[in-house]
Amino acid sequence: MFELVVLDSALRMATPLILASLGGLFSERSGVVNIALEGILLTGAFASILATYYTGDPWVGVAAGIFAGILVSLIHAAVTVIFKADQIVSGVAINLLAAGATQFLTWITWGSSSNSPPVVGMAPWSLPEAWGPVARGINVVIGHYPPLVYVALVAVAAAHVVLWHTPFGLRLRATGEHPGAVDAIGVSVRKMRFAGILLSGALAGLGGAFLALNTHQFVKNMSAGRGYIALAAMIFGKWNPVGAALACLLFGYAEAVQMGLQGQQVPSQFVQMIPYVLTMVALVGVIGRTRPPAALGKPY
Amino acid sequence: MPEKNAVEMRGVTKRYPRVLACDGVDLSIRQGEIHAIIGENGAGKSTLMKILYGMVRPDEGSITLNGKSLTGHSASDSIRLGLGMVHQHFMLIDPFTVAENVVLGIEPVRAGLFIDGRTARERVERLSSEYGLALAPDERIENLSVGLEQRAEIVKVLYRGADILILDEPTGVLTPQEVTELFVVLRALRESGRTIIFITHKLNEVIELADRVTVMRDGRVTGVVSAAETTPAELARMMVGRDVLLRVERREATPGEAVLVVNKLSAVGRKGTHVLDHVSLKIRSGEILGIAGVHGNGQTELVDAITGLHATSSGNVTLSGTDITNLRPRTIRDLGVAHVPEDRLERGLVPEFTVAENLLLGHHHRAGYSKRGLIDVAKMEEHARELIVEHDLRPADSSISASHLSGGNQQKLIVAREFDGAPALLIASQPTRGVDIGAIEFVHTNILKMRDAGAAVLLVSAELSEIMTLSDRIAVMYGGRIVQEFEGGTVSEEELGRYMTGAAGAEAAVEAEGTAEATGAAGGTA
């Protein structure tokens, strides 16, 4: 179970989860539930393959994934912040819309109801072999990963610094706790929540791009519940970037193990349940008190 | 130096669809004075302050702030001109530290990017020591007492450079000691040249603290007086427009048989803490027992435990000899317990229901009001009409929803319903919180009427003057225990205050614990 192959695959599995759960974190810290992560991942995945297909450059695909994620989250922001509609209903609607729209666009673009043709993926980052045995050693231990894996890990640290050490982070968290107080000191609640949700869209869109480019194609419904798992990881990680990332690694590991278990005696469905069971355990407080932002889910 | 006015409002008018909230109001606040604005709920003082602060646009009138004429200004404009508001409901973020709350929005930054925590702490420390506020910058708000939270609000306003401070009902939630300390701080702020606008409905505080007073009624200013040259009675008359009984008249109690007996009652709260710790008390018919205490010391749980809303872990409650411990709330009500709950919108009424429906709640299943599970609507309306007339509810319309009533009339509605049908035990929790003096007079008169008719009354209030006016006996709760009991009229507010904050009575509590353990041990050996 702890073979290098499994750990290697766990990190890859965790990457889209990490990016999406960081996205969820920025939105929820501003006080807006973002269950639309699932739909944003899927849209980001589709947009990145579409752009890569036409340009042949996966980096353009990455940019397209981020852009699509921001566009979708803009819908969520408008519906929940300006029109003050229910955040869960808006999120579910976006997820249904994304599932239908990406499948429809796959059909009209490539004439297939299920998947796109293969595209170029991202070359893994590694140090030049010419740098000698040390570089080769580094490559063996931590190399060979596509660039977005490293981006995700750096994003975890960056999110921590932004949330806890910058004025923006302080105001964002304040908005999620007590929007009335933020309003009273002349900081716009609307702007803070828009910022949180759009950041959320950018990060989840990036996660979607990794998901698709890692498999070199778009497959219908390829997000397969990862948006929800990312949300679960964020809760499991107590609304903290590092906690959320560790939870994502755990869930990514479960996914990797499950793939290894296929055809074995344990039904893979049981392993697939692990993230959700763990999240429920976390919610009832077994691993200590979890406290969501006080104004989470409440329109202002 | 000529006297300069910090605030000058002329002919300010604000119309809402159904009411004229401010009607040609003139207000002058001199620089460096403490100026009280008093008036009943709905008199227009909050609207006037919101207009000044820039949260509400007036329809007519002019505003000058620190010599600058303002039109269509926003809250951030007035903050920039040196106006700061300490809101009635604190605008603090619980999980943040004091320093984080203070600097939020104007954070000191280092390296152009990161919050400079050290500077933030230093600023808070300096402001806090300058006015004797004794605030620890790194303490989280959720760990502070209400009094300290208020100080954090004051520092927050000062940090923003305010030289005019508006305090909206600042003493409502404080203990007598905290009020005294707040007044010291406010005087120190005045010494430093700041101007203070103090909104309240407590007349004694006005006389004690303010330099001048503006009185409002029905959206108009009915008087501007110097605090040194007025009396509470005169202020009350200007506020209400008639003479008011500031203290209801009461006859000596003539207690009868014991009605409520609470015996060593304990209960466990949500977090597993002992919210009630061996509480014992007895109330006889025709007697009022007042419970004094700082909010959160078990009063709420005591009332809930008696009325069946909170499960108890040990001890018992009897009503005229019947054990009612942990019975269902409805059974307890049917045995003759009436309850005016502390939060009227949460538990007292259903705001969306009509006045008639709200007046029936809790009686709805009783004979005469419903037949075979259906409510007799004609009976309900008749019942409502009677109570509305009897208790002078306004407007006298049983078909409007309760949410459209003023706070005072909502409270009158609950009192009308609960006092109906001669209960044996009446529990009134914060019965006059947030209501005007007219309604306070009404509630107090009715509580005494119930007592004289032979009801046992349990009165819980954060308002010490209320406890002292009405109670025949006074019990003080602290930390889930009754730490001391007094005969009414034998104790001062200050002394009560000392027991309420745990400063006095620690020995008494220890003694009580000793007794409890002793009885526990005795039970074990038996």
PDB file of N, CA and C in Angstrom, chain A residues 211-239:
ATOM      1  N   LEU A 211      -6.645  18.546 -14.006  1.00  0.00           N
ATOM      2  CA  LEU A 211      -7.370  17.282 -14.098  1.00  0.00           C
ATOM      3  C   LEU A 211      -7.431  16.806 -15.548  1.00  0.00           C
ATOM      4  N   ALA A 212      -7.774  17.716 -16.461  1.00  0.00           N
ATOM      5  CA  ALA A 212      -7.948  17.339 -17.859  1.00  0.00           C
ATOM      6  C   ALA A 212      -6.608  17.149 -18.553  1.00  0.00           C
ATOM      7  N   LEU A 213      -5.664  18.091 -18.312  1.00  0.00           N
ATOM      8  CA  LEU A 213      -4.382  18.009 -19.021  1.00  0.00           C
ATOM      9  C   LEU A 213      -3.586  16.793 -18.556  1.00  0.00           C
ATOM     10  N   ASN A 214      -3.807  16.363 -17.331  1.00  0.00           N
ATOM     11  CA  ASN A 214      -3.116  15.204 -16.795  1.00  0.00           C
ATOM     12  C   ASN A 214      -3.563  13.924 -17.506  1.00  0.00           C
ATOM     13  N   THR A 215      -4.831  13.921 -17.992  1.00  0.00           N
ATOM     14  CA  THR A 215      -5.309  12.741 -18.736  1.00  0.00           C
ATOM     15  C   THR A 215      -5.330  12.999 -20.234  1.00  0.00           C
ATOM     16  N   HIS A 216      -4.831  14.203 -20.639  1.00  0.00           N
ATOM     17  CA  HIS A 216      -4.697  14.563 -22.053  1.00  0.00           C
ATOM     18  C   HIS A 216      -6.006  14.648 -22.811  1.00  0.00           C
ATOM     19  N   GLN A 217      -7.120  14.640 -22.132  1.00  0.00           N
ATOM     20  CA  GLN A 217      -8.374  14.816 -22.861  1.00  0.00           C
ATOM     21  C   GLN A 217      -9.487  15.204 -21.898  1.00  0.00           C
ATOM     22  N   PHE A 218     -10.601  15.661 -22.501  1.00  0.00           N
ATOM     23  CA  PHE A 218     -11.782  15.926 -21.684  1.00  0.00           C
ATOM     24  C   PHE A 218     -12.729  14.751 -21.808  1.00  0.00           C
ATOM     25  N   VAL A 219     -13.221  14.277 -20.660  1.00  0.00           N
ATOM     26  CA  VAL A 219     -14.222  13.217 -20.638  1.00  0.00           C
ATOM     27  C   VAL A 219     -15.428  13.761 -19.906  1.00  0.00           C
ATOM     28  N   LYS A 220     -16.629  13.435 -20.400  1.00  0.00           N
ATOM     29  CA  LYS A 220     -17.823  14.032 -19.758  1.00  0.00           C
ATOM     30  C   LYS A 220     -17.876  13.670 -18.271  1.00  0.00           C
ATOM     31  N   ASN A 221     -18.308  14.637 -17.487  1.00  0.00           N
ATOM     32  CA  ASN A 221     -18.398  14.487 -16.025  1.00  0.00           C
ATOM     33  C   ASN A 221     -17.112  14.012 -15.368  1.00  0.00           C
ATOM     34  N   MET A 222     -15.964  14.429 -15.956  1.00  0.00           N
ATOM     35  CA  MET A 222     -14.688  13.925 -15.433  1.00  0.00           C
ATOM     36  C   MET A 222     -14.359  14.478 -14.034  1.00  0.00           C
ATOM     37  N   SER A 223     -15.068  15.509 -13.562  1.00  0.00           N
ATOM     38  CA  SER A 223     -14.815  15.989 -12.199  1.00  0.00           C
ATOM     39  C   SER A 223     -15.267  14.933 -11.175  1.00  0.00           C
ATOM     40  N   ALA A 224     -16.287  14.158 -11.530  1.00  0.00           N
ATOM     41  CA  ALA A 224     -16.693  12.980 -10.765  1.00  0.00           C
ATOM     42  C   ALA A 224     -16.732  13.184  -9.252  1.00  0.00           C
ATOM     43  N   GLY A 225     -17.329  14.277  -8.813  1.00  0.00           N
ATOM     44  CA  GLY A 225     -17.503  14.484  -7.372  1.00  0.00           C
ATOM     45  C   GLY A 225     -16.295  15.090  -6.679  1.00  0.00           C
ATOM     46  N   ARG A 226     -15.211  15.425  -7.460  1.00  0.00           N
ATOM     47  CA  ARG A 226     -14.016  15.974  -6.798  1.00  0.00           C
ATOM     48  C   ARG A 226     -14.279  17.341  -6.172  1.00  0.00           C
ATOM     49  N   GLY A 227     -15.213  18.089  -6.752  1.00  0.00           N
ATOM     50  CA  GLY A 227     -15.564  19.392  -6.163  1.00  0.00           C
ATOM     51  C   GLY A 227     -16.122  19.202  -4.760  1.00  0.00           C
ATOM     52  N   TYR A 228     -16.946  18.180  -4.617  1.00  0.00           N
ATOM     53  CA  TYR A 228     -17.541  17.924  -3.294  1.00  0.00           C
ATOM     54  C   TYR A 228     -16.477  17.410  -2.328  1.00  0.00           C
ATOM     55  N   ILE A 229     -15.580  16.549  -2.859  1.00  0.00           N
ATOM     56  CA  ILE A 229     -14.511  16.037  -1.987  1.00  0.00           C
ATOM     57  C   ILE A 229     -13.618  17.190  -1.531  1.00  0.00           C
ATOM     58  N   ALA A 230     -13.364  18.139  -2.458  1.00  0.00           N
ATOM     59  CA  ALA A 230     -12.528  19.296  -2.102  1.00  0.00           C
ATOM     60  C   ALA A 230     -13.196  20.101  -0.991  1.00  0.00           C
ATOM     61  N   LEU A 231     -14.509  20.268  -1.099  1.00  0.00           N
ATOM     62  CA  LEU A 231     -15.257  20.996  -0.083  1.00  0.00           C
ATOM     63  C   LEU A 231     -15.183  20.247   1.248  1.00  0.00           C
ATOM     64  N   ALA A 232     -15.316  18.904   1.144  1.00  0.00           N
ATOM     65  CA  ALA A 232     -15.221  18.072   2.346  1.00  0.00           C
ATOM     66  C   ALA A 232     -13.840  18.206   2.982  1.00  0.00           C
ATOM     67  N   ALA A 233     -12.803  18.239   2.149  1.00  0.00           N
ATOM     68  CA  ALA A 233     -11.427  18.355   2.645  1.00  0.00           C
ATOM     69  C   ALA A 233     -11.233  19.684   3.360  1.00  0.00           C
ATOM     70  N   MET A 234     -11.857  20.733   2.803  1.00  0.00           N
ATOM     71  CA  MET A 234     -11.729  22.053   3.414  1.00  0.00           C
ATOM     72  C   MET A 234     -12.354  22.060   4.815  1.00  0.00           C
ATOM     73  N   ILE A 235     -13.507  21.398   4.925  1.00  0.00           N
ATOM     74  CA  ILE A 235     -14.163  21.327   6.242  1.00  0.00           C
ATOM     75  C   ILE A 235     -13.322  20.462   7.183  1.00  0.00           C
ATOM     76  N   PHE A 236     -12.857  19.311   6.651  1.00  0.00           N
ATOM     77  CA  PHE A 236     -12.019  18.397   7.426  1.00  0.00           C
ATOM     78  C   PHE A 236     -10.770  19.138   7.912  1.00  0.00           C
ATOM     79  N   GLY A 237     -10.258  20.014   7.071  1.00  0.00           N
ATOM     80  CA  GLY A 237      -9.067  20.795   7.422  1.00  0.00           C
ATOM     81  C   GLY A 237      -9.398  22.051   8.206  1.00  0.00           C
ATOM     82  N   LYS A 238     -10.612  22.144   8.720  1.00  0.00           N
ATOM     83  CA  LYS A 238     -11.041  23.254   9.581  1.00  0.00           C
ATOM     84  C   LYS A 238     -10.857  24.623   8.933  1.00  0.00           C
ATOM     85  N   TRP A 239     -11.184  24.719   7.682  1.00  0.00           N
ATOM     86  CA  TRP A 239     -11.128  26.010   6.979  1.00  0.00           C
ATOM     87  C   TRP A 239      -9.735  26.640   7.044  1.00  0.00           C
TER      88      TRP A 239
END
